[in-house]
Structures are given as C-alpha cells and as structure tokens.
C-alpha cells in the first residue's frame, strides 16, 4: 500500500496510507474535514470558521465564485447567485413545492425530467451546481494539505432517496472526486462522538436543527453496524424560521409599515434578527439600531417565539420514536447537530423531552463533517472497519397484472440488501416482459411513484406460465438500486441501474405514507377485485383451452361449460369481487369432474403402448 507524505501547513510531516476527505454538503453551508494524526478536524477557511456557504455566484466575467464571496452577491445579483441547491438535488420540476421562493430561475422543460437552473443564457443542473461547491471544498483541502485529493465520502440526509443519493454521487464525479461512500448525516454525527467505534450496543437519537431544515433520526448501533430505525423531519423548519419570527415581532412591536419596507431594510432586519438570536444565547436582552429605529428584544420574548418551533420538532421526535417502536427511556444517547441547537432553551427542552442530558461537546456545525472524515479514514484503511447499515424509506416493487404493486423490498428494510421473487408470463409465446419499478406504500402502482422500467427481451416462445423469470432488487451500501431480470430456462438476462429522474421530497414521502394509511381499506377492496379479475381471466382462458383440447366432451357438457364461462365473463365485466368469485366457483364445480376424466384419459394415453 502506498505511503504518502503529507506536508501539513504547520510543517509537520505525517505518514498515512492515503488521505480520503469527508464532506458535509449542506443546504446552507458545506464543510470539508480530514483525519490528521488520528484526529478528525475540519479545514478552516479563515481564523474562526470552517463553514463554506453553499452559494454559487456566476460573475459577469464568466468566473464562478463559491462561498462567502458568493453570499455577498445574493441581494445584488439574485439571478446569478444560486443557494439552497441541495433542495433541488435529484428532483424533477413536478417535485418542487416552494419553487417561487428561490430568487433564481428554474426551468420547466417537462414534468418528469430533472430541474435545470437558468443563469444568463446557460442552463445548469443541480448536479453541476453542487459540483462547483465540491470543487471549492476540494481546492480548500488541497491547499491545506498541499497535495491533490481524489477520493471522498459525502454525507446526505437519512431520508434522501435513490435519485438524490445518485445525484450527489454524480456531483462528486463531476468535481473530479471518486465518491467512495454516501453516508447518512446522523450516522456521521454519531461517528464524530465515537459512537459505533467500539463494540457496544446503543440506541441513539440524532436531533439536527440547522438553518433551513430539521431532521430526527433514531439509530441502533451494534458491533459497529449502524441501522437507521426511523427518520422524520421537516425540510422547511430551522434557524431561518426563528429569524423570521423575530423580524415579525419587531414589525408588530414598532408598527413598521410593510408597504414602506424596501429590500435593504428587510435585509437589515433579517441580519439583526439572526444577530439577536445568537446574542440571546448568552445574554438577557439584545439592542440595536437601524437608522433611527431602536430595536430591542428580551430573552423572555425570544423564548415565546422559539417555543412553537421547538414544539414542532418535538412532535416529529415523537413520530420517529413511534416508527422505531421505542420509548425515550430506550435511548442511550441524544446527539445534537446543527447551528440552531446552540440555543440554551432548545437544549433544555430537548433534554427534558428525552429525559436525559444531550451531547453538545462538539461544534454542532462540524459534527457531520468530522464523522464523514472518520468514515473516510476507515475506508482509507487507517481505522478498524466500521460497517454502515441503512434502511429504505419507502417500499420498492414492480407492477404486476392489473396494475398491482408487488413489493420486493419492504419499507424500512436494512441495506445493503438483495431480494427477489419469481414471475412467469401470462400469454402463450410471450417474448418480452416489461418490468416497471415503483416506490411507495399503496396497493396500486398508479398511486405510487415510478422509478424506471425496462424490457426483458428474447424470452424463447413457451406456453404461458412456463418461463421462470426471477426479478432481483439489489441495493448497495449507498442506497442505489439495481434491478435484474433473468429468464432461468433460457438464461436471458437484463439489468438496469435505477438512475431515477423522479426525485421525491420528504413531504411527498410523508404524504405517500399517510395516503397509504388513509386509503388502506379502499385499496384492499380494489386489490381484491383486481386479483379476482386476474384469476377469472385465467379460468376463462383455461376453459377455452380445455374445450378445444378435449374433443370427447358431450355436447350438453360443452354447452353448459360455455354458458358458465359466459356468465363468468359477464361478471368479470361488471361484477364485484364476490360476484366474480361466485361465478368462478360455479364453473369450477361443474368442470372439476370433467377435468378428472380428461386427466385419466391423458394418463391412459401416455401409458398406451408402454411396457409396464
Ligand atoms: P447549520 O445549517 O447547521 O449551519 O446552522 C445554521 C443555523 O444555526 C443558522 O440559522 C444560524 O443562525 C444558527 N445559529 C448559529 N449559531 C447560533 C447560536 N449561537 N444560537 C442560535 N442559532 C445559531
């Protein structure tokens, strides 16, 4: 294994196997970290901070600027300055709920394709834009260690779906980085606290309240294996909402006329609101002026403003605990992540809710990046192997006859996973089989989300029901899905990697789960009807074949069979599940003795002429 000398800035020479970097690619800020002499550290961009604002500015001279400098252009050049790009990763235009609130232009070319952002005359995908941020982080770390890097671990929210993970991986590739692993943010946060690096078994909650998003994840860690038991969150809840609440408080308090408020006053108010929030972490009051306007807010008023926001997060924590089927008393540790968890009132409320002290020793802005660096170090072979195990947020399956969803990987399955099932053809001589892959909890595929489809071609002609087609879903450690279809008798195989353009937002995921619960009874009825129809259609075909192949049938039996068959066809068109089942039963009762005679005749024929 190659040993590389790393010339650290302080002049130290450090010998390690290889430097693999850890990246926290955040909605508001991003960070890069490495393990240096066995200790994880984030790379500082100035004396006080490692945070690189996740903002990209396209300057008039064609230069791309990322980070703090780009942030200064948000107000002056909104159409050329892109922020919150993480919210668009792996999303189609139809997926977006709050597109109007972004200052830049999002292009709607068709509802199923990935969103594009228009800057000047050029169109960019969120992947290309995220790649710009990653390139900047790569540059920062290369300058610090004074040598090129090419491998990385990138963190994503635990609820990120396949398309969003794939998009993140692609962004890495575009930035010239080989993304060795996509790691869940809560998993990284636990690693930063050393949780999971020994062989103890623990159940922990990772509470992450950043600038714009909230996530709660419940993890079980056993022998270094991380399992995400559940996740909940709100992609539009965070420190920004607290800032807005303070701004609104001042507008009410000082009767500021909204119509008179220009964008620079609005911006000033926003900046002062954030300053007030941060100041009130350590002080009882905050005072400031904007021109002749004297602003003031007390800790008591501030607490009133943050309470409903904390309440919302606690409701989501309760849901996550319920999904994981555990109580607060089952938790061994609570890890806090995200800048907003610095608020003392929040820390004490969360600590009260969980009934125990919360972990706050590490800088909450840095924990995820530090954990990513630890995972990267493990992959570089510098640490004992730590396995990561995640879960699928929604069920995955394929469409079967009648538009039914046949689940192959159920929701909350641990990944990596390989699961499969056998299918066959429904028509004689069928050559092709279309495999459509869906994600969701409803019984009908029409209510779920299509991830992709492919056709298994060149199945040799065989009677219906004879081909043995196995369909396998393989989800790797990064949560990326491959689907394989194999006709076993002929060894015909087709495979696709689901590079879905059909992203799914967390709200949509929550909505789909809710829908599935609300529609469970209705779905079951439709499912039963479709199943009865499928069975009935099979019996009609079998009856036709039976009459055709058995010339010895008496005329009156044949007439009766045809009559009962037609009654079944009639019920298949208009009857409900019970009518269809009734018609099938009558036909079966009549045809069963005839089928037995036919079987005897066939056996006799087969034996005819044979020496026994
Ligand atoms: P993150 O997205 O994790 O970087 O968190 C950024 C959020 O944390 C922003 O809304 C900041 O205003 C907020 N924040 C940073 N420091 C503090 C603090 N001391 N008290 C309250 N909020 C803070």
Short mmCIF file of C-alpha atoms and ligand atoms in Angstrom, two decimals, residues 28-29 51 208-212 238-240 243 274 277-278 281 337-343 364-365, ligand 1:
data_model
loop_
_atom_site.label_atom_id
_atom_site.label_comp_id
_atom_site.label_asym_id
_atom_site.label_seq_id
_atom_site.Cartn_x
_atom_site.Cartn_y
_atom_site.Cartn_z
CA UNK A 28 -26.82 26.43 3.84
CA UNK A 29 -23.16 25.65 4.49
CA UNK A 51 -18.21 26.91 7.03
CA UNK A 208 -30.44 18.05 13.74
CA UNK A 209 -31.79 21.60 13.52
CA UNK A 210 -29.87 23.68 11.01
CA UNK A 211 -30.66 26.92 9.22
CA UNK A 212 -33.42 25.62 6.99
CA UNK A 238 -34.91 25.75 11.07
CA UNK A 239 -33.00 28.77 12.28
CA UNK A 240 -34.38 30.86 9.40
CA UNK A 243 -35.05 34.79 12.44
CA UNK A 274 -30.12 36.48 13.41
CA UNK A 277 -30.95 35.14 18.23
CA UNK A 278 -27.25 34.39 18.60
CA UNK A 281 -27.88 32.50 23.74
CA UNK A 337 -26.39 18.64 15.35
CA UNK A 338 -26.86 21.96 13.50
CA UNK A 339 -26.20 25.57 14.47
CA UNK A 340 -29.66 26.14 15.90
CA UNK A 341 -29.11 23.57 18.65
CA UNK A 342 -26.85 26.13 20.36
CA UNK A 343 -29.97 27.82 21.78
CA UNK A 364 -22.80 21.36 16.16
CA UNK A 365 -21.90 22.83 12.76
P1 LIG B 1 -26.34 24.99 10.06
O1 LIG B 1 -27.32 24.88 8.93
O2 LIG B 1 -26.21 23.75 10.84
O3 LIG B 1 -25.03 25.58 9.64
O4 LIG B 1 -26.98 26.01 11.09
C1 LIG B 1 -27.08 27.35 10.79
C2 LIG B 1 -28.13 27.96 11.70
O5 LIG B 1 -27.67 27.98 13.03
C3 LIG B 1 -28.44 29.38 11.31
O6 LIG B 1 -29.84 29.58 11.33
C4 LIG B 1 -27.76 30.15 12.41
O7 LIG B 1 -28.41 31.40 12.63
C5 LIG B 1 -27.93 29.25 13.59
N1 LIG B 1 -27.03 29.55 14.70
C6 LIG B 1 -25.68 29.60 14.69
N2 LIG B 1 -25.21 29.92 15.90
C7 LIG B 1 -26.29 30.05 16.72
C8 LIG B 1 -26.47 30.39 18.11
N3 LIG B 1 -25.46 30.65 18.92
N4 LIG B 1 -27.73 30.44 18.59
C9 LIG B 1 -28.77 30.18 17.77
N5 LIG B 1 -28.67 29.89 16.48
C10 LIG B 1 -27.45 29.82 15.95
#
